[in-house]
XYZ file of C-alpha atoms in Angstrom:
560
model
C 57.237 -124.685 54.490
C 54.603 -127.341 55.114
C 52.037 -124.729 56.147
C 52.807 -122.615 53.081
C 52.373 -125.651 50.857
C 49.004 -126.466 52.391
C 47.828 -122.886 51.945
C 48.972 -122.895 48.343
C 47.085 -126.129 47.681
C 43.888 -124.704 49.182
C 44.380 -121.614 47.019
C 44.739 -123.761 43.916
C 41.607 -125.736 44.691
C 39.632 -122.565 45.352
C 40.523 -121.402 41.830
C 39.287 -124.611 40.163
C 36.315 -123.034 38.432
C 38.362 -119.963 37.570
C 40.504 -122.415 35.593
C 37.343 -123.659 33.930
C 36.474 -120.110 32.876
C 39.984 -119.642 31.502
C 39.733 -122.909 29.612
C 36.408 -121.809 28.181
C 37.974 -118.619 26.874
C 40.946 -120.431 25.297
C 38.896 -123.215 23.756
C 36.427 -120.735 22.345
C 39.277 -118.819 20.713
C 40.516 -122.071 19.254
C 37.069 -122.762 17.882
C 37.031 -119.371 16.215
C 40.449 -119.887 14.686
C 39.370 -123.253 13.308
C 36.624 -121.592 11.303
C 33.593 -121.709 13.583
C 31.334 -118.672 13.013
C 32.098 -115.674 15.210
C 29.155 -113.800 16.696
C 29.951 -110.497 18.400
C 26.615 -110.364 20.200
C 27.236 -113.850 21.613
C 30.667 -112.684 22.793
C 29.141 -109.718 24.637
C 26.443 -111.850 26.253
C 28.999 -114.431 27.342
C 31.219 -111.853 29.061
C 28.144 -110.364 30.767
C 26.986 -113.807 31.860
C 30.351 -114.717 33.360
C 30.465 -111.459 35.326
C 26.924 -111.995 36.646
C 27.825 -115.571 37.599
C 30.907 -114.448 39.508
C 28.945 -111.963 41.639
C 26.162 -114.462 42.347
C 23.451 -112.967 40.107
C 22.638 -116.375 38.672
C 19.286 -115.509 37.093
C 20.868 -112.706 35.038
C 23.717 -115.056 34.077
C 21.231 -117.725 32.979
C 19.367 -115.249 30.782
C 22.621 -114.252 29.048
C 23.842 -117.826 28.491
C 20.451 -118.970 27.209
C 20.402 -115.970 24.899
C 23.601 -117.212 23.251
C 21.970 -120.546 22.498
C 19.296 -118.778 20.457
C 21.919 -117.884 17.840
C 23.236 -120.278 15.215
C 26.356 -122.259 16.179
C 29.189 -119.892 17.089
C 32.404 -119.600 19.094
C 30.479 -119.526 22.413
C 27.810 -122.176 21.849
C 29.343 -125.109 23.725
C 30.703 -122.893 26.503
C 27.290 -121.273 26.957
C 25.636 -124.695 27.139
C 27.979 -125.681 29.985
C 27.353 -122.413 31.783
C 23.590 -122.858 31.475
C 23.997 -126.183 33.276
C 26.243 -124.673 35.960
C 23.921 -121.735 36.529
C 20.855 -123.957 36.837
C 22.789 -125.938 39.438
C 23.442 -122.757 41.398
C 19.706 -121.981 41.223
C 18.961 -125.457 42.658
C 17.304 -126.563 39.413
C 19.111 -129.890 39.508
C 16.892 -131.749 37.056
C 17.160 -128.963 34.483
C 20.912 -128.708 35.091
C 21.299 -132.418 34.322
C 19.330 -131.998 31.096
C 21.496 -129.031 30.063
C 24.732 -130.935 30.802
C 23.492 -134.009 28.910
C 22.570 -131.819 25.950
C 26.138 -130.509 25.897
C 27.506 -134.066 25.817
C 25.073 -135.094 23.053
C 25.453 -131.983 20.894
C 29.233 -131.683 21.304
C 30.472 -135.257 21.953
C 34.138 -134.284 21.485
C 34.069 -131.099 23.565
C 36.795 -130.555 26.099
C 34.111 -129.539 28.555
C 32.893 -133.140 28.870
C 34.592 -133.858 32.258
C 33.100 -130.682 33.736
C 29.631 -131.582 32.467
C 29.877 -135.087 33.933
C 31.207 -133.679 37.216
C 28.248 -131.319 37.360
C 25.788 -134.161 36.732
C 27.374 -135.968 39.682
C 26.842 -132.907 41.857
C 23.193 -132.692 40.828
C 22.632 -136.374 41.620
C 24.182 -135.782 45.034
C 21.892 -132.819 45.729
C 18.916 -134.968 44.714
C 19.974 -137.576 47.260
C 20.772 -140.130 44.530
C 24.145 -141.054 45.975
C 24.755 -144.223 43.948
C 24.133 -142.308 40.714
C 26.409 -139.529 41.943
C 29.260 -141.977 42.577
C 28.809 -143.425 39.083
C 29.148 -139.973 37.488
C 32.113 -138.944 39.620
C 33.808 -142.263 38.795
C 33.572 -141.364 35.088
C 35.498 -138.156 35.798
C 38.157 -140.039 37.759
C 38.549 -142.716 35.097
C 38.851 -140.443 32.051
C 41.506 -138.048 30.858
C 41.225 -134.443 31.879
C 42.020 -131.894 34.556
C 43.943 -133.713 37.310
C 42.581 -131.367 39.969
C 39.040 -132.073 38.874
C 39.745 -135.799 39.066
C 41.184 -135.436 42.574
C 38.155 -133.485 43.700
C 35.791 -136.079 42.218
C 37.648 -138.868 44.031
C 37.458 -136.959 47.286
C 33.688 -136.619 46.949
C 33.349 -140.327 46.127
C 35.245 -141.165 49.300
C 33.047 -138.839 51.338
C 29.817 -140.310 49.920
C 31.021 -143.825 50.705
C 31.969 -142.811 54.249
C 28.825 -140.900 55.134
C 25.912 -141.601 52.817
C 25.860 -145.282 51.815
C 24.935 -148.495 53.585
C 27.413 -151.409 53.681
C 25.230 -153.207 51.111
C 25.408 -150.257 48.717
C 29.164 -149.920 49.205
C 29.572 -153.627 48.463
C 27.635 -153.243 45.214
C 29.862 -150.348 44.112
C 32.967 -152.349 45.011
C 31.781 -155.257 42.869
C 31.463 -152.811 39.990
C 34.978 -151.472 40.715
C 33.597 -147.972 41.240
C 34.964 -147.537 44.764
C 37.741 -148.901 46.896
C 37.251 -150.692 50.190
C 36.609 -148.230 52.999
C 37.372 -148.909 56.656
C 36.671 -146.131 59.214
C 39.888 -144.930 60.811
C 40.367 -143.968 64.441
C 43.207 -141.500 64.822
C 46.013 -142.589 67.193
C 47.120 -140.266 69.967
C 50.426 -138.506 69.365
C 52.271 -138.531 72.708
C 54.335 -135.489 71.765
C 51.474 -133.023 71.197
C 48.628 -131.653 73.305
C 45.383 -133.008 71.939
C 41.709 -132.267 71.477
C 39.716 -135.451 71.967
C 36.706 -136.054 69.749
C 33.948 -138.389 70.902
C 31.839 -139.360 67.916
C 29.979 -142.406 66.558
C 32.317 -143.558 63.793
C 30.505 -146.913 63.657
C 26.930 -147.958 64.314
C 23.590 -146.437 63.265
C 24.649 -142.863 64.096
C 27.833 -142.956 62.009
C 26.558 -140.306 59.570
C 26.305 -137.806 62.428
C 29.729 -138.891 63.649
C 31.277 -138.198 60.271
C 29.662 -134.759 60.176
C 31.063 -133.939 63.622
C 34.499 -135.188 62.567
C 34.473 -133.166 59.331
C 33.624 -129.966 61.203
C 36.323 -130.466 63.851
C 38.979 -131.372 61.283
C 38.211 -128.270 59.248
C 38.627 -126.114 62.371
C 42.112 -127.538 62.954
C 43.078 -127.062 59.319
C 42.000 -123.418 59.512
C 43.946 -122.738 62.716
C 46.878 -120.296 62.648
C 49.270 -122.961 63.952
C 47.556 -126.306 63.286
C 50.667 -128.334 64.105
C 50.565 -127.206 67.777
C 47.459 -129.287 68.553
C 46.386 -132.683 67.337
C 42.930 -134.217 67.042
C 42.436 -137.691 68.455
C 39.216 -139.543 67.712
C 37.475 -142.118 69.872
C 34.559 -144.112 68.493
C 31.501 -144.111 70.792
C 30.008 -146.914 68.669
C 26.640 -145.106 68.704
C 25.930 -146.094 72.320
C 26.008 -144.626 75.815
C 28.295 -147.371 77.103
C 30.564 -146.806 74.115
C 30.751 -143.108 75.003
C 31.767 -143.886 78.583
C 34.491 -146.276 77.450
C 35.723 -143.772 74.880
C 36.087 -140.929 77.401
C 37.813 -143.310 79.816
C 40.412 -144.094 77.149
C 40.954 -140.403 76.458
C 41.278 -139.634 80.163
C 44.394 -141.811 80.340
C 46.278 -139.383 78.092
C 47.964 -136.737 80.271
C 48.394 -134.247 77.383
C 44.690 -134.227 76.583
C 43.572 -130.588 76.714
C 39.813 -130.912 76.159
C 37.083 -133.063 74.626
C 34.386 -132.315 72.034
C 31.268 -134.498 71.798
C 29.371 -136.756 71.732
C 26.430 -135.965 69.438
C 23.246 -136.916 71.325
C 22.134 -136.007 74.836
C 22.156 -139.376 76.626
C 25.748 -140.385 75.750
C 26.797 -136.770 76.334
C 25.447 -136.799 79.910
C 27.343 -140.025 80.612
C 30.579 -138.778 79.045
C 30.289 -135.413 80.808
C 30.059 -137.096 84.213
C 33.319 -138.984 83.557
C 35.049 -135.940 82.069
C 34.143 -133.692 84.995
C 35.415 -136.213 87.539
C 38.694 -136.380 85.604
C 38.798 -132.545 85.413
C 38.761 -132.590 81.612
C 36.946 -129.694 79.887
C 34.177 -131.069 77.654
C 32.245 -129.020 75.113
C 28.933 -130.648 74.170
C 28.333 -129.408 70.610
C 24.784 -130.566 69.854
C 23.213 -132.095 72.994
C 20.238 -130.031 74.203
C 19.727 -131.724 77.572
C 18.614 -129.081 80.049
C 20.985 -128.370 82.980
C 23.744 -130.469 81.444
C 26.364 -128.041 82.709
C 25.239 -128.523 86.329
C 27.213 -131.791 86.202
C 30.267 -129.710 86.953
C 32.507 -126.756 86.221
C 34.354 -128.511 83.384
C 31.245 -128.964 81.196
C 30.205 -126.461 78.496
C 27.128 -126.627 76.246
C 27.141 -125.078 72.783
C 23.610 -125.962 71.652
C 20.866 -123.945 73.352
C 18.435 -125.846 75.545
C 14.617 -125.680 75.512
C 14.852 -123.693 78.757
C 17.033 -121.020 77.155
C 14.748 -120.824 74.109
C 11.666 -120.495 76.334
C 13.249 -117.705 78.374
C 14.367 -115.738 75.322
C 10.979 -115.844 73.556
C 9.197 -114.954 76.824
C 11.505 -111.968 77.317
C 10.891 -110.796 73.767
C 7.104 -111.164 74.077
C 6.801 -109.328 77.393
C 9.624 -106.779 77.241
C 9.851 -105.973 73.534
C 6.287 -106.570 72.330
C 4.694 -105.466 75.592
C 2.338 -108.441 75.851
C 0.460 -108.847 79.134
C -1.806 -111.855 78.448
C -0.424 -115.062 76.977
C -1.331 -118.742 76.579
C 0.655 -121.917 76.003
C -0.031 -125.159 74.124
C 2.665 -127.830 74.286
C 3.077 -131.607 73.885
C 3.291 -133.947 76.863
C 6.946 -134.822 76.336
C 10.228 -133.694 77.841
C 10.856 -130.861 75.385
C 7.265 -129.632 75.550
C 7.284 -129.562 79.312
C 10.626 -127.722 79.485
C 9.527 -125.107 76.942
C 6.101 -124.599 78.515
C 7.124 -124.465 82.177
C 10.139 -122.192 81.629
C 8.094 -119.881 79.395
C 5.432 -119.612 82.098
C 8.008 -118.953 84.828
C 9.867 -116.294 82.864
C 6.692 -114.582 81.679
C 5.254 -114.317 85.179
C 8.606 -113.173 86.582
C 8.550 -110.287 84.077
C 4.992 -109.293 84.980
C 3.070 -111.060 82.232
C 0.011 -113.240 82.832
C -0.465 -116.793 81.575
C -4.218 -117.208 81.123
C -3.968 -120.895 80.174
C -1.290 -123.591 80.009
C -2.670 -126.484 77.948
C -1.232 -129.846 76.806
C -1.724 -132.393 74.025
C -0.535 -135.927 73.333
C 2.086 -136.451 70.628
C 0.356 -137.475 67.406
C -2.804 -135.423 68.028
C -4.422 -134.028 64.873
C -7.610 -132.465 66.260
C -6.799 -129.695 68.731
C -10.398 -128.488 69.093
C -10.706 -129.378 72.786
C -7.512 -127.501 73.693
C -8.280 -124.456 71.541
C -11.833 -124.214 72.853
C -10.334 -123.898 76.342
C -7.955 -121.218 75.064
C -10.876 -119.330 73.590
C -12.885 -119.619 76.797
C -9.923 -118.338 78.813
C -9.698 -115.378 76.437
C -13.418 -114.638 76.771
C -13.053 -114.459 80.543
C -10.726 -111.493 80.066
C -13.540 -109.422 78.551
C -15.592 -106.952 80.610
C -19.005 -108.435 81.555
C -21.012 -106.255 79.149
C -18.706 -107.073 76.222
C -18.817 -110.779 77.050
C -22.612 -110.791 77.132
C -22.895 -109.063 73.761
C -20.373 -111.440 72.152
C -22.163 -114.522 73.508
C -25.510 -113.165 72.319
C -24.102 -112.475 68.856
C -22.643 -115.989 68.655
C -25.961 -117.536 69.698
C -27.814 -115.493 67.079
C -25.439 -115.930 64.136
C -23.971 -119.313 65.090
C -20.553 -117.981 64.146
C -17.554 -117.281 66.333
C -16.666 -113.667 67.019
C -12.926 -112.881 66.660
C -11.130 -113.041 70.010
C -8.271 -110.586 70.565
C -7.715 -110.651 74.319
C -4.836 -113.176 74.232
C -1.901 -111.186 72.907
C 0.661 -114.000 72.568
C 0.258 -117.750 72.093
C 3.264 -120.071 72.518
C 2.812 -123.175 70.354
C 5.347 -125.967 70.900
C 5.638 -129.107 68.802
C 6.954 -130.805 65.696
C 6.476 -129.074 62.317
C 3.405 -131.167 61.393
C 1.735 -130.432 64.735
C 2.567 -126.740 64.527
C 0.994 -126.435 61.065
C -2.183 -128.180 62.221
C -2.479 -126.037 65.347
C -1.950 -122.802 63.398
C -4.768 -123.616 60.968
C -7.105 -124.577 63.808
C -6.267 -121.391 65.735
C -7.632 -119.515 62.712
C -10.742 -121.738 62.672
C -11.453 -120.895 66.310
C -11.060 -117.177 65.485
C -8.295 -116.662 68.051
C -6.498 -113.589 66.734
C -3.135 -113.626 68.460
C 0.590 -113.474 67.838
C 1.882 -117.017 67.394
C 5.158 -117.650 69.218
C 7.467 -120.664 69.282
C 10.821 -122.376 69.572
C 13.070 -124.264 67.163
C 10.289 -126.616 66.045
C 9.047 -123.751 63.868
C 12.408 -123.438 62.103
C 11.612 -125.952 59.360
C 10.593 -125.854 55.671
C 7.786 -128.247 56.630
C 6.114 -125.528 58.671
C 6.077 -123.290 55.595
C 4.840 -126.031 53.279
C 2.127 -127.405 55.563
C 1.105 -124.221 57.357
C 0.747 -121.887 54.392
C -0.899 -118.563 55.203
C -1.773 -119.694 58.729
C 1.852 -119.512 59.932
C 2.773 -116.205 58.296
C 3.923 -113.627 60.797
C 4.768 -116.167 63.503
C 7.755 -115.204 65.671
C 10.041 -117.835 67.157
C 13.572 -118.546 68.348
C 16.069 -121.165 67.174
C 19.654 -122.125 67.908
C 20.590 -122.424 64.229
C 19.720 -120.560 61.033
C 21.195 -121.718 57.739
C 20.635 -118.388 55.954
C 22.488 -116.404 58.594
C 24.435 -113.533 57.014
C 27.340 -113.366 59.503
C 30.685 -113.166 57.629
C 31.976 -115.987 59.844
C 29.066 -118.190 58.740
C 29.472 -117.494 55.022
C 33.233 -118.088 55.258
C 32.720 -121.425 57.000
C 30.101 -122.589 54.493
C 32.392 -121.741 51.566
C 35.359 -123.511 53.162
C 33.306 -126.578 54.015
C 31.907 -126.857 50.483
C 35.369 -126.503 49.027
C 36.821 -129.136 51.344
C 34.044 -131.734 51.283
C 31.958 -130.980 48.195
C 28.683 -130.633 50.123
C 26.803 -128.251 52.383
C 27.576 -128.429 56.110
C 24.978 -129.928 58.429
C 24.074 -128.525 61.821
C 26.233 -131.212 63.472
C 29.247 -130.316 61.318
C 28.752 -126.622 62.038
C 28.594 -127.061 65.805
C 31.538 -129.470 65.680
C 33.585 -126.785 63.926
C 32.615 -124.165 66.502
C 33.379 -126.412 69.486
C 36.863 -127.217 68.198
C 37.422 -123.609 67.169
C 36.617 -122.296 70.660
C 39.351 -124.530 72.065
C 41.801 -123.417 69.373
C 41.035 -119.747 69.985
C 41.697 -120.181 73.708
C 44.950 -122.037 72.965
C 46.141 -119.293 70.639
C 45.460 -116.739 73.388
C 47.686 -118.622 75.823
C 45.485 -121.229 77.550
C 47.892 -124.131 78.085
C 46.242 -126.059 80.916
C 42.761 -127.442 81.411
C 42.065 -124.898 84.131
C 43.208 -122.006 81.927
C 41.037 -123.339 79.117
C 37.971 -123.449 81.384
C 38.612 -119.876 82.455
C 38.930 -118.749 78.826
C 35.754 -120.569 77.742
C 33.829 -119.139 80.695
C 34.499 -115.636 79.341
C 33.139 -116.344 75.838
C 30.540 -113.707 74.986
C 29.272 -112.604 71.550
C 31.785 -114.861 69.798
C 31.120 -114.939 66.047
C 31.117 -118.605 65.078
C 30.044 -120.759 62.154
C 26.695 -121.453 63.831
C 26.118 -117.801 64.703
C 26.814 -116.010 67.948
C 28.045 -117.851 71.045
C 27.645 -116.352 74.531
C 28.235 -118.494 77.613
C 26.444 -117.858 80.887
C 26.936 -120.576 83.506
C 28.758 -122.430 80.711
C 25.603 -122.713 78.561
C 25.181 -120.833 75.291
C 22.556 -118.112 75.694
C 22.397 -116.785 72.127
C 19.462 -117.626 69.873
C 18.162 -116.337 66.572
C 14.867 -114.471 66.606
C 13.106 -115.500 63.400
C 9.810 -114.811 61.674
C 7.897 -116.141 58.687
C 7.696 -113.446 56.041
C 5.875 -114.462 52.872
C 7.142 -117.913 51.983
C 10.486 -117.585 53.785
C 11.922 -117.755 57.267
C 13.905 -114.565 57.931
C 16.024 -113.298 60.787
C 14.699 -110.472 62.948
C 17.452 -110.234 65.540
C 19.809 -112.034 67.911
C 18.737 -112.556 71.495
C 20.975 -113.385 74.427
């Protein structure tokens, strides 16, 4: 009965905006009956707009709703104004959506749509990162009369903003204004009667936002489970420190019914916690740590996030085996990630029969890569036959311009988005015509914004892709938005997947830690919220192969 009630409640919440549409229809009829002018063309446009909105064709919906507003006041005017605001929100035009919602409130001060307009303004403020303003708007919805479900949802979002987005000083200011209640992070007690999944996350300290994201993802996984009451989630606060992580896993290890552990968030505390967990023979899934060779700590450690080594091997395999490249070069920063990407790319390329003509380095923060790229160009010139080289050098001496160089087929560029954009533009300056390759550093809007035309056509791999079209991904995103009123982060997504892998193994009969390890070891091509998960030596091998097409990052394939 309890499970049925929970499912019914989720169903009711999922139909919230369907209720809004129904209300719009009823109120509009009431307006007509009260004498407001009826416009048949407006009625047709409104029905069309609602249908377009429901199927996600928001631009067509916006055109229809704006068309209604061109007519004189009629039975659909106020409803169309609200839908213009909602549609602009869906199109990420948050400033325009706020203006449209405010116009509704000003033009129709007594409209029954007022709570929905205010709620939408709160959502826009949240998307703009103006969390204090968002709380103020949501508080108006909670404090006024209206749809009780809408008020509950607004309160839930307020609580989530306070927990995850505001500093103690900001929370104190809102409390003084009576806009929020006092919030104290809660650590879940262990239920001695149930087998448990332990969650190591920074509930307090500077990393608490990431901890809340991890917690939200894991909790959602348990709520979605077929039999959620069979397992419980117990949370231990790592206090945003390595020592805190060690103490937290030691506390969990004392519980004999502990089945497995998820967490922590960052690599250093994860390494420390994994060492303790493996000694205690407790399976630990590291959701987001990308420390290379983490799983070599022991047979009880699993790594969900792909490491730089895995990314380097996958892009090398694609370049040599799929693209057929024989001559390649590498430019990477002198840091841990750069060295792992560069060295593993070189090893894998040469193992497959490719040739690395140059492996070059730069210091973090470099802006002028001329010295490195000149060496790349010189290495490429050495690949030319002697007669061709002589003619090119003679032409350059005569014209004082660089001749395009095409002998280096692939060029791995590793770095942060700003560095990548600078390198790409300078590669063009040095007339090195090559296929740019990379890892997850390329998977950023900053690369598109800063790199412009210079990064178009680049091919790279990444462990995460927000626009992934897997049904499992879209379902998770919709559920997360419905539950928490915001988009899931990478940490939340991997937290969901880590907990879900344990739940899936439990539902298939894994009742001991050893049985769980055996089940996890067999995971291959599992469709998760983050994409595909395939374990080899307990490390996820699956990455997205992405490219920059026009002004967007698009998926080419999955590699494993």
